[in-house]
PDB file of C-alpha atoms and ligand atoms in Angstrom:
ATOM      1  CA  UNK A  97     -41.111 121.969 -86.125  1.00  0.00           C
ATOM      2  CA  UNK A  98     -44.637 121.672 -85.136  1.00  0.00           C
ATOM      3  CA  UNK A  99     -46.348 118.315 -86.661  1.00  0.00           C
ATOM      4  CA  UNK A 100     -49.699 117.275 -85.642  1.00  0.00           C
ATOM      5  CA  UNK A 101     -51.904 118.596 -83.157  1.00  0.00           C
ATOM      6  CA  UNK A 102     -52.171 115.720 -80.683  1.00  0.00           C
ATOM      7  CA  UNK A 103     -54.411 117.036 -77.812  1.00  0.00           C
ATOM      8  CA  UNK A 104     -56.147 120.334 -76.868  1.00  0.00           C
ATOM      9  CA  UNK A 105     -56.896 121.133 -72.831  1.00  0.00           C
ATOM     10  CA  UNK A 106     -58.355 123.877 -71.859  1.00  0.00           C
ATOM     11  CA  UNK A 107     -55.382 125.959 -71.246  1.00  0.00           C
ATOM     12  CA  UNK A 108     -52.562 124.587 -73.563  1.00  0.00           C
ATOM     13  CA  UNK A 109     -52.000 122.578 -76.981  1.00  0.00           C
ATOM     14  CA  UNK A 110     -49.564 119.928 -77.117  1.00  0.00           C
ATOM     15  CA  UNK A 111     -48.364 119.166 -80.959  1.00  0.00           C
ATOM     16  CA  UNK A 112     -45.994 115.840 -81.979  1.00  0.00           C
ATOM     17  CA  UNK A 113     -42.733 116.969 -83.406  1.00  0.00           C
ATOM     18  CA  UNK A 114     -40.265 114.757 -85.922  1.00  0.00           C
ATOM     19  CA  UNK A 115     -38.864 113.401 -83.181  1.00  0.00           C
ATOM     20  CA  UNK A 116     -40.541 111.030 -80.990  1.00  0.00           C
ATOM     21  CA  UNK A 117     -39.620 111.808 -77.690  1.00  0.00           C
ATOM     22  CA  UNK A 118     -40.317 115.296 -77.974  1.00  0.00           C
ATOM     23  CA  UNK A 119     -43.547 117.290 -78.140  1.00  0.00           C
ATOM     24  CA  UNK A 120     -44.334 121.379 -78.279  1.00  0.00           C
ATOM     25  CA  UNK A 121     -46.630 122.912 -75.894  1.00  0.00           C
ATOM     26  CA  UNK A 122     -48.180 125.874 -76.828  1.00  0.00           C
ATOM     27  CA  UNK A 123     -49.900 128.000 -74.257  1.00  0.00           C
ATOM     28  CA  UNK A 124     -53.240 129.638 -74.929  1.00  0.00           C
ATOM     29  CA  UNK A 125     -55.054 132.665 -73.320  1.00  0.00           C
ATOM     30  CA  UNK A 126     -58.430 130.191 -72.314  1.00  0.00           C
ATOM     31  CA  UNK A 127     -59.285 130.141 -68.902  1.00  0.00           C
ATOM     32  CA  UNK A 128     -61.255 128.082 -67.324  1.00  0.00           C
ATOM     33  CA  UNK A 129     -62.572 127.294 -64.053  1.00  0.00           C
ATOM     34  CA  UNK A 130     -64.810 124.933 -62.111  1.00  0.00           C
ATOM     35  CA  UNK A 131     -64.223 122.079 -64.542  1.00  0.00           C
ATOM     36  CA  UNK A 132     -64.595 124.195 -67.302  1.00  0.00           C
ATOM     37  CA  UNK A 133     -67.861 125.907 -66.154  1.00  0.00           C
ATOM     38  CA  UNK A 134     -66.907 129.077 -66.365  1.00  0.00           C
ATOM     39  CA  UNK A 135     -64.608 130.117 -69.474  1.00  0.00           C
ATOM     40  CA  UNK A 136     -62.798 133.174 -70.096  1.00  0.00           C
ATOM     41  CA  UNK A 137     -60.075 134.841 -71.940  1.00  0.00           C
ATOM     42  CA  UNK A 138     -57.091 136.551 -69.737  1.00  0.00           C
ATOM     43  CA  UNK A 139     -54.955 138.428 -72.305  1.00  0.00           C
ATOM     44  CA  UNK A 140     -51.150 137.603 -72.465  1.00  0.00           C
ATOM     45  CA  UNK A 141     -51.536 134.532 -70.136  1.00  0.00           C
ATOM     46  CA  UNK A 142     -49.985 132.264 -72.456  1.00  0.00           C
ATOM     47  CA  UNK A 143     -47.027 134.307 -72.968  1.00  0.00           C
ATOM     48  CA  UNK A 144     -46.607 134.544 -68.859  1.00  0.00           C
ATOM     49  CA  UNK A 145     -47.535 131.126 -67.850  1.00  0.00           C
ATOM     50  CA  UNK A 146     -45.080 129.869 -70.511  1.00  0.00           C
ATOM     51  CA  UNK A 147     -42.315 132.086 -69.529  1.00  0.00           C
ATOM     52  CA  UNK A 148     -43.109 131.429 -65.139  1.00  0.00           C
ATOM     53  CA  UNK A 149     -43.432 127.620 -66.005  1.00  0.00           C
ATOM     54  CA  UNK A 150     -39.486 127.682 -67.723  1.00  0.00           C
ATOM     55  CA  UNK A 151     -38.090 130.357 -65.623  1.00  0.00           C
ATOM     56  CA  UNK A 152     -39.176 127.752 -62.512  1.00  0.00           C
ATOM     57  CA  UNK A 153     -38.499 124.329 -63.981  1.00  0.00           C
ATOM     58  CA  UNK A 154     -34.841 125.922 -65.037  1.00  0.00           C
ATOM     59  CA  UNK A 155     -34.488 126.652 -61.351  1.00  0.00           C
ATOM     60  CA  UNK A 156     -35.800 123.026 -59.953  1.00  0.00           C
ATOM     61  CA  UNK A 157     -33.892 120.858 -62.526  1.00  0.00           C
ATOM     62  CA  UNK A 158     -30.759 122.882 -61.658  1.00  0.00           C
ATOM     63  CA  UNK A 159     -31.270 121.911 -57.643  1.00  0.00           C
ATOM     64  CA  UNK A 160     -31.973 118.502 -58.814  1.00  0.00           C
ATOM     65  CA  UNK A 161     -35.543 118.013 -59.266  1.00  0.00           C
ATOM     66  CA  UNK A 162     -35.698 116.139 -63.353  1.00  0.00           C
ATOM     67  CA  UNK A 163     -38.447 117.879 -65.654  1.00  0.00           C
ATOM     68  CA  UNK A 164     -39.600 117.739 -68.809  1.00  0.00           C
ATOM     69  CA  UNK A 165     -38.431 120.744 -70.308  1.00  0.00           C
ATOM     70  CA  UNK A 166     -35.913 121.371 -72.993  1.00  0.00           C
ATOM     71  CA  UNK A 167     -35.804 124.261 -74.472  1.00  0.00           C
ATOM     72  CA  UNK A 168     -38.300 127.737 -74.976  1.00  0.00           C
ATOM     73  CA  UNK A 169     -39.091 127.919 -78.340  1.00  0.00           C
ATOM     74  CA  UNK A 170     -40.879 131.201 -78.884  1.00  0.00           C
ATOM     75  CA  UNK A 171     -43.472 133.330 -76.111  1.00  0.00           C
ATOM     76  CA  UNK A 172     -45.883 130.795 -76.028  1.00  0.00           C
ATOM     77  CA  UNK A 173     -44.264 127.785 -77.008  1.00  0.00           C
ATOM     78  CA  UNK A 174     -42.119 124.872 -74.957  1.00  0.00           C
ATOM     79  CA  UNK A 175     -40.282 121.778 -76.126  1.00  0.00           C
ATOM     80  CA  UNK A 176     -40.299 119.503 -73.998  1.00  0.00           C
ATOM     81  CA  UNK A 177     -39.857 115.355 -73.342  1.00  0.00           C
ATOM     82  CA  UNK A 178     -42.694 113.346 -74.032  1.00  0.00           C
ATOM     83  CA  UNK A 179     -43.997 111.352 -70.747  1.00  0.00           C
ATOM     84  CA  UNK A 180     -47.086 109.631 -69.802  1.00  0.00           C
ATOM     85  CA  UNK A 181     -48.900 111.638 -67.604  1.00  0.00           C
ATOM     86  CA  UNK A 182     -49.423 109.881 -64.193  1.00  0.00           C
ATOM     87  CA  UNK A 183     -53.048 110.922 -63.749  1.00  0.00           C
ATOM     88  CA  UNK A 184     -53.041 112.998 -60.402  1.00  0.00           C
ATOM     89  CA  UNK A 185     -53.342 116.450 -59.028  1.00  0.00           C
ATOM     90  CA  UNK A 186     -50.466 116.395 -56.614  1.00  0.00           C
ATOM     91  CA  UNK A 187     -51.465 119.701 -54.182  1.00  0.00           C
ATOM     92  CA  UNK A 188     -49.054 120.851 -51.967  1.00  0.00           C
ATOM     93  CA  UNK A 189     -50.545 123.769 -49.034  1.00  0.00           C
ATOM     94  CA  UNK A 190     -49.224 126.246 -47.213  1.00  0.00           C
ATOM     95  CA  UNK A 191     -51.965 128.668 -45.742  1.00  0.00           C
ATOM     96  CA  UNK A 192     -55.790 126.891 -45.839  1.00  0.00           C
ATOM     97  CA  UNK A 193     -57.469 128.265 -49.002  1.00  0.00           C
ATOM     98  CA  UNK A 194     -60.018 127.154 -51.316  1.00  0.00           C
ATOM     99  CA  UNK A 195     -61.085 123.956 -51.183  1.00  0.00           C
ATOM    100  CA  UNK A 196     -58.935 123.095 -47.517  1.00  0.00           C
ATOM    101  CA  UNK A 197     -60.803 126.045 -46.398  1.00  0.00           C
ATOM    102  CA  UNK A 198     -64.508 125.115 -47.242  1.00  0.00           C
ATOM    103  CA  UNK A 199     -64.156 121.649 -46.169  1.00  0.00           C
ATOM    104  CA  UNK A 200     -62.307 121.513 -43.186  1.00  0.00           C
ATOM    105  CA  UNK A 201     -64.028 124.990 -42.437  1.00  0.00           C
ATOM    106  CA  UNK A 202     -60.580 126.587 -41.585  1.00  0.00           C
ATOM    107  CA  UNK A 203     -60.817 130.608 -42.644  1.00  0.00           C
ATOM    108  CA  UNK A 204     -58.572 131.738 -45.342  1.00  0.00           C
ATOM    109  CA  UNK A 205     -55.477 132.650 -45.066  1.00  0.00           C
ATOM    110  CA  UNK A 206     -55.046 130.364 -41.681  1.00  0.00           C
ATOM    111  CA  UNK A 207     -50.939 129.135 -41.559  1.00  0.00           C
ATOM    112  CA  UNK A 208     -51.086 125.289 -41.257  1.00  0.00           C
ATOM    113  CA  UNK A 209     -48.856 123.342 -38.597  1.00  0.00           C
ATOM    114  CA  UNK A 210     -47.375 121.555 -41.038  1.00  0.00           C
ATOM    115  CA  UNK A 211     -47.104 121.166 -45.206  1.00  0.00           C
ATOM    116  CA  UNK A 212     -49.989 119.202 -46.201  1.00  0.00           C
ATOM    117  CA  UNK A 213     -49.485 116.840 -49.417  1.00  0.00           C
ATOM    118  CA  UNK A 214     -53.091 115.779 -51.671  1.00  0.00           C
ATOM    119  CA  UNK A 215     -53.670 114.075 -54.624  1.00  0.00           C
ATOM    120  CA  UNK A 216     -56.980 114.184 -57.027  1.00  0.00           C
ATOM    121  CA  UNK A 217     -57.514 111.801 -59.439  1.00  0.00           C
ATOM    122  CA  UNK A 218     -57.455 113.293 -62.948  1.00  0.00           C
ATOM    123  CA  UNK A 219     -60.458 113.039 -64.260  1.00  0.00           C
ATOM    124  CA  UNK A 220     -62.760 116.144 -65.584  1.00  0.00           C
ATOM    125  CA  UNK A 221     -66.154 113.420 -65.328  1.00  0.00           C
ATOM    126  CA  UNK A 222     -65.669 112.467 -61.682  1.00  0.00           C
ATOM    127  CA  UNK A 223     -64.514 116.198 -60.920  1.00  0.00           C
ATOM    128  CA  UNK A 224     -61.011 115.367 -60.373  1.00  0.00           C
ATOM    129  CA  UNK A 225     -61.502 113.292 -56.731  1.00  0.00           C
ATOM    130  CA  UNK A 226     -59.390 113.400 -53.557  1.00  0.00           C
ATOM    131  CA  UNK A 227     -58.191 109.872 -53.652  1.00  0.00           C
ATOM    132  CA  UNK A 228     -55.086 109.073 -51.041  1.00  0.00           C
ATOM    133  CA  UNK A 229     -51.991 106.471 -51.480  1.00  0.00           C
ATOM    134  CA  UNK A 230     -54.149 103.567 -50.846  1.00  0.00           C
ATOM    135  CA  UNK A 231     -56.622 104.397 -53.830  1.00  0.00           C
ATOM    136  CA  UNK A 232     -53.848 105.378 -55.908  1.00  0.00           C
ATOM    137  CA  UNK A 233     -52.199 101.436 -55.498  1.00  0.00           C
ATOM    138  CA  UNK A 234     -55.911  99.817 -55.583  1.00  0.00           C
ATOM    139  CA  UNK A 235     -55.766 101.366 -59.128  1.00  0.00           C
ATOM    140  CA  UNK A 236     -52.448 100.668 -60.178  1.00  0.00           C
ATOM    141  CA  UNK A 237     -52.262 104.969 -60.889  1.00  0.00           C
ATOM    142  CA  UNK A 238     -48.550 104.740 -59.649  1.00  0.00           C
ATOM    143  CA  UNK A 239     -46.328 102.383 -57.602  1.00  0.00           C
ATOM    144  CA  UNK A 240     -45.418 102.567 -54.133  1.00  0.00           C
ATOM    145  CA  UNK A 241     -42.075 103.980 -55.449  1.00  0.00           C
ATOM    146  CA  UNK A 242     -43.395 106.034 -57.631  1.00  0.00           C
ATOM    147  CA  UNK A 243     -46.059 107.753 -55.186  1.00  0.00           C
ATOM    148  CA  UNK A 244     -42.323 108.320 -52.540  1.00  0.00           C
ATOM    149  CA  UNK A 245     -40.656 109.890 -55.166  1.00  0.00           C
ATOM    150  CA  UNK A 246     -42.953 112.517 -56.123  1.00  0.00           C
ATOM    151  CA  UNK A 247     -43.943 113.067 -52.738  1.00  0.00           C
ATOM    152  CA  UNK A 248     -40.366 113.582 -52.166  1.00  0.00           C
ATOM    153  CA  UNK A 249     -39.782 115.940 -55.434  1.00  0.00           C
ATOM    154  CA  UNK A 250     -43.167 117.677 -54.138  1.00  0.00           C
ATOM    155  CA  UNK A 251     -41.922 118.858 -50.847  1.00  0.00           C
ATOM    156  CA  UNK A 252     -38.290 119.842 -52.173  1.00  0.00           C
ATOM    157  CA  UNK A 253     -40.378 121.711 -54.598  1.00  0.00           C
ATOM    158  CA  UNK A 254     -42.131 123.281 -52.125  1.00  0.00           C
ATOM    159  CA  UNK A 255     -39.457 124.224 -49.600  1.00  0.00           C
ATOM    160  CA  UNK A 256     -37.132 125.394 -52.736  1.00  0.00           C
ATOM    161  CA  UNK A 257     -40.391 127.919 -54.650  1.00  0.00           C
ATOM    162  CA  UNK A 258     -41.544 129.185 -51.182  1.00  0.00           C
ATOM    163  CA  UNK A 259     -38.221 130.317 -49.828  1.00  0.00           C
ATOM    164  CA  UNK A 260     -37.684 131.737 -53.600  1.00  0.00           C
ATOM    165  CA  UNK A 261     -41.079 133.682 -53.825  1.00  0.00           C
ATOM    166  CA  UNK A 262     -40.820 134.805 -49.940  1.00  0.00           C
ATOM    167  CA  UNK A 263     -37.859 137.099 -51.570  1.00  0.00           C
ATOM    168  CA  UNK A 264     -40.133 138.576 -53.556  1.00  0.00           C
ATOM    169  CA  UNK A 265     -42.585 139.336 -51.037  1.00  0.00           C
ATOM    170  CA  UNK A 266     -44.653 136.247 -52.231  1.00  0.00           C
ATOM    171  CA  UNK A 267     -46.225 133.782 -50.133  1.00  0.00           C
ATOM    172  CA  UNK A 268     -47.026 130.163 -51.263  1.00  0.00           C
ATOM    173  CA  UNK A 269     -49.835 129.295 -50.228  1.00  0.00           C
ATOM    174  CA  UNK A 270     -50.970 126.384 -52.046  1.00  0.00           C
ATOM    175  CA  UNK A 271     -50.185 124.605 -55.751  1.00  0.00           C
ATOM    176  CA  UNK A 272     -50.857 122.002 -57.852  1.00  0.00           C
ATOM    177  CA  UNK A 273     -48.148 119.521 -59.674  1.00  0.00           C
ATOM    178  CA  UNK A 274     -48.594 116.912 -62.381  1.00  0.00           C
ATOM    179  CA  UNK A 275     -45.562 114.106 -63.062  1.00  0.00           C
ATOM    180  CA  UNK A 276     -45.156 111.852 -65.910  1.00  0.00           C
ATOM    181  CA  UNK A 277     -43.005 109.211 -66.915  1.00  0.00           C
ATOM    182  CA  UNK A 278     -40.268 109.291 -69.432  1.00  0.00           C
ATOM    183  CA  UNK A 279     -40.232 106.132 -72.038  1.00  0.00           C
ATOM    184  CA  UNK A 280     -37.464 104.910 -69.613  1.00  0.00           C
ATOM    185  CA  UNK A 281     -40.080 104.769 -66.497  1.00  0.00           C
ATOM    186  CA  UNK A 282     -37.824 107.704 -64.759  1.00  0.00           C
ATOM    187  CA  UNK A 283     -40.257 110.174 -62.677  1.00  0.00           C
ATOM    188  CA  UNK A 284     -40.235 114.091 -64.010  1.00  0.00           C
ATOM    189  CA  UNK A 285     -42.136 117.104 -63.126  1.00  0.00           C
ATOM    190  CA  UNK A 286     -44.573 117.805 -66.244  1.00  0.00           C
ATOM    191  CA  UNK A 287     -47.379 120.304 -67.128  1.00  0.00           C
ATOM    192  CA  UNK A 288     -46.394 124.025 -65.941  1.00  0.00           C
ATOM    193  CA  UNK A 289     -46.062 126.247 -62.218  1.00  0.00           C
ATOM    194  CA  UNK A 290     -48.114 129.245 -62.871  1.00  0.00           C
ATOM    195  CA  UNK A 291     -50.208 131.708 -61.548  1.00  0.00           C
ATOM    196  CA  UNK A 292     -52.909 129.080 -62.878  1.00  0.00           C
ATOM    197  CA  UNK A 293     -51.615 126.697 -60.841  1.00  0.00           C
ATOM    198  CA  UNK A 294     -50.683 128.367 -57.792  1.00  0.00           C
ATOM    199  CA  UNK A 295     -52.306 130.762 -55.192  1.00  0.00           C
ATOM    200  CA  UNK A 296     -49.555 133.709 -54.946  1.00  0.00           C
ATOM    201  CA  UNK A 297     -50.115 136.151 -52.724  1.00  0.00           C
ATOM    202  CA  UNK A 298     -48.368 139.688 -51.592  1.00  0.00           C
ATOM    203  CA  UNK A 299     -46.553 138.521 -48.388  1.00  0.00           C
ATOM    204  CA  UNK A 300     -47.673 142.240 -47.171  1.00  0.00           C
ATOM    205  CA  UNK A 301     -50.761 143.525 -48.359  1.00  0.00           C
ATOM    206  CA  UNK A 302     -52.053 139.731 -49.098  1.00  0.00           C
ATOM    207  CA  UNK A 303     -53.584 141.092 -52.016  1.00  0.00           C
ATOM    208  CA  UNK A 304     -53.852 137.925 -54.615  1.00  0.00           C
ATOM    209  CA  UNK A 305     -51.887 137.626 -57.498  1.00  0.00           C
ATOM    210  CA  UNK A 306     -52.781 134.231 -59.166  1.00  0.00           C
ATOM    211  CA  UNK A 307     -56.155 132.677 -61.062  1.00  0.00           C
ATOM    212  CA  UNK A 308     -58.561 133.093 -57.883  1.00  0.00           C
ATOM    213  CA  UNK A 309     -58.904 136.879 -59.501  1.00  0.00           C
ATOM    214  CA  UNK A 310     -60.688 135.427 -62.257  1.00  0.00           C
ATOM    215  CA  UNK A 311     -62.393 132.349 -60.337  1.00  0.00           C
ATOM    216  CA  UNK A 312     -63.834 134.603 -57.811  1.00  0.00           C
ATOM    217  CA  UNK A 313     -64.381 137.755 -60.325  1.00  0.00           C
ATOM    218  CA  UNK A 314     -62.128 139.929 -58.056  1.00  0.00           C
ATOM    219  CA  UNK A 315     -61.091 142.361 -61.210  1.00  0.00           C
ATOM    220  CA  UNK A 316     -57.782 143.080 -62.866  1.00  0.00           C
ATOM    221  CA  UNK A 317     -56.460 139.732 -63.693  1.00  0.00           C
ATOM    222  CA  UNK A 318     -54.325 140.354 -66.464  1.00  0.00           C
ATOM    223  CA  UNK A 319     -52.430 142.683 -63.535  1.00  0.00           C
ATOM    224  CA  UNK A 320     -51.747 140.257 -61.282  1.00  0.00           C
ATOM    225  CA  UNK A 321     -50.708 137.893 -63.906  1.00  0.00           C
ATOM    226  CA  UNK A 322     -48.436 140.753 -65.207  1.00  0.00           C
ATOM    227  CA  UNK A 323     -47.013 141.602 -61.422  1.00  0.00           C
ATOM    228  CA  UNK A 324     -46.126 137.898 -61.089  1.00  0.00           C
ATOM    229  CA  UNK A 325     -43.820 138.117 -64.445  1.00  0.00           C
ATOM    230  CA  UNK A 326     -42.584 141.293 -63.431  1.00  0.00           C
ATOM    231  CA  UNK A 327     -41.455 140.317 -59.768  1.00  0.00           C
ATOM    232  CA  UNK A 328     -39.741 136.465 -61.209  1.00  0.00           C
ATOM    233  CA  UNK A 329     -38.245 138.204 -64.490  1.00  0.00           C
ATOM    234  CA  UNK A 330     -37.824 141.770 -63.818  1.00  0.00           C
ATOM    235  CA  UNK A 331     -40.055 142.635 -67.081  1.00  0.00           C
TER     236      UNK A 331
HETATM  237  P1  TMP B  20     -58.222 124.122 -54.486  1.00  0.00           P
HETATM  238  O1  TMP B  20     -58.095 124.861 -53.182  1.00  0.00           O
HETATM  239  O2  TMP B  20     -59.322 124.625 -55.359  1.00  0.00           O
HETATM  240  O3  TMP B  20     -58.289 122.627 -54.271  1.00  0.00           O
HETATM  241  O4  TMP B  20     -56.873 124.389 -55.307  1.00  0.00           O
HETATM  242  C1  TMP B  20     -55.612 124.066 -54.772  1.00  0.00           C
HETATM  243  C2  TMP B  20     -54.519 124.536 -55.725  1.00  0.00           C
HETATM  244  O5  TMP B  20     -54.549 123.802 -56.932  1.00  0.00           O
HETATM  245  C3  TMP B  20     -54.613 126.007 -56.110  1.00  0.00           C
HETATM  246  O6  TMP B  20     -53.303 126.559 -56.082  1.00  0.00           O
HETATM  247  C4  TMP B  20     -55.138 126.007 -57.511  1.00  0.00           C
HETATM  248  C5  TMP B  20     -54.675 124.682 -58.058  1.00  0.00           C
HETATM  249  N1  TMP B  20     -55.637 124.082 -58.978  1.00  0.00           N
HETATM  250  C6  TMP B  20     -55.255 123.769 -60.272  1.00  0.00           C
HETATM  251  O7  TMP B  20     -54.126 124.038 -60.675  1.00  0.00           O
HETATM  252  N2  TMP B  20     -56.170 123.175 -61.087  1.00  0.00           N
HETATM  253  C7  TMP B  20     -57.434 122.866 -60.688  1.00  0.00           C
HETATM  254  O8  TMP B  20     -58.212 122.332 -61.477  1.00  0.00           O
HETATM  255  C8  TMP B  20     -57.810 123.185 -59.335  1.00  0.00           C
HETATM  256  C9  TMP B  20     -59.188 122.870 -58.837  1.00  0.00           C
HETATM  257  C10 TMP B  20     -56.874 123.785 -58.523  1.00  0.00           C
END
């Protein structure tokens, strides 16, 4: 199935496939952090983030929200469409954390008003900027329509995971989203929803359960990666 290896990121491979519209991701155990600064290994990540990503995506495209997936081809491996990536870090917040926290200087963990919607521009040189809508148009990253729509798809996304994880006495506090474009121009959610990609923590204890463990060298990582699996899959 797998053809050529077209590009290598620091936390997944993406390989061509005989058909042209379709690609394999395969998930790796690499982590990173801090634009690659720090570098790591978390055992059995790839198997989990794979498995999250689908189990989630399944859930979104059946309330509506189009993604790129197709099918799970083995632990670690994805087919999905091929789209052009629209070059931003959509971040949707819950509860001020990382980066909110340190530079509005609001402490962690503090419940915000109201959802707030950002967008960095991709790009590991520049450090992955905050740009807004305006920066996004001066540099023709996405249309006007374009920038509604995943806005739109971002907070349904957010309303549907949140009220999802709260079952499973998970809070949402913050995540990260990346859309592309299908060869037709149609908007989908791309890349994966992981405990890479989103801070997860225990709506009780607020113990964390996502990638800070490793950013912050808090200890047993491959747990809370585990616990996430365990309380979405039931394995
Ligand atoms: P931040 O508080 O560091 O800006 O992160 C916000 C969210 O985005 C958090 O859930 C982690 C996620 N994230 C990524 O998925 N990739 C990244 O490169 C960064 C910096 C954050």
């Amino acid at each position: 199935m797998k053809k050529d290896l077209l590009y290598e990121g620091k936390a997944k491979k993406v390989y061509s496939t005989d058909n042209a519209e379709e690609l394999i991701v395969d998930y790796k155990d690499d982590a990173t952090a801090f634009n690659g600064l720090k570098k790591g290994t978390i055992e059995g990540k790839g198997v989990i983030n794979n498995r999250v990503t689908n189990h989630l995506m399944k859930m979104l495209e059946a309330r509506g929200i189009p993604t790129h997936f197709i099918k799970e081809l083995s632990a670690r491996e994805t087919l999905v469409k091929k789209v052009t990536i629209v070059p931003l870090e959509v971040i949707v917040r819950n509860i001020a954390a990382g980066s909110l926290s340190k530079r509005l200087g609001l402490e962690e963990g503090t419940k915000l008003a109201s959802t707030v919607l950002e967008y960095c521009y991709k790009d590991d040189a520049l450090g992955d900027p905050m740009v807004n809508e305006y920066h996004i148009k001066a540099m023709n990253l996405a249309t006007d329509e374009e920038i509604k729509t995943i806005a739109d798809y971002s907070f349904k996304i957010n309303k549907f995971l949140s009220e999802y994880l709260a079952d499973l006495n998970i809070e949402l506090v913050d995540f990260k989203l990346e859309f592309g474009r299908l060869t037709d121009g149609t908007i989908v959610l791309a890349d994966e929803i992981s405990p890479d990609t989103c801070r997860f923590w225990d709506s009780k204890t607020h113990e964390k359960l996502d990638k800070d463990r490793f950013r912050r060298d808090l200890g047993n990582v491959e747990g809370a990666y585990k616990e996430i699996m365990k309380r979405l899959m039931g394995e």
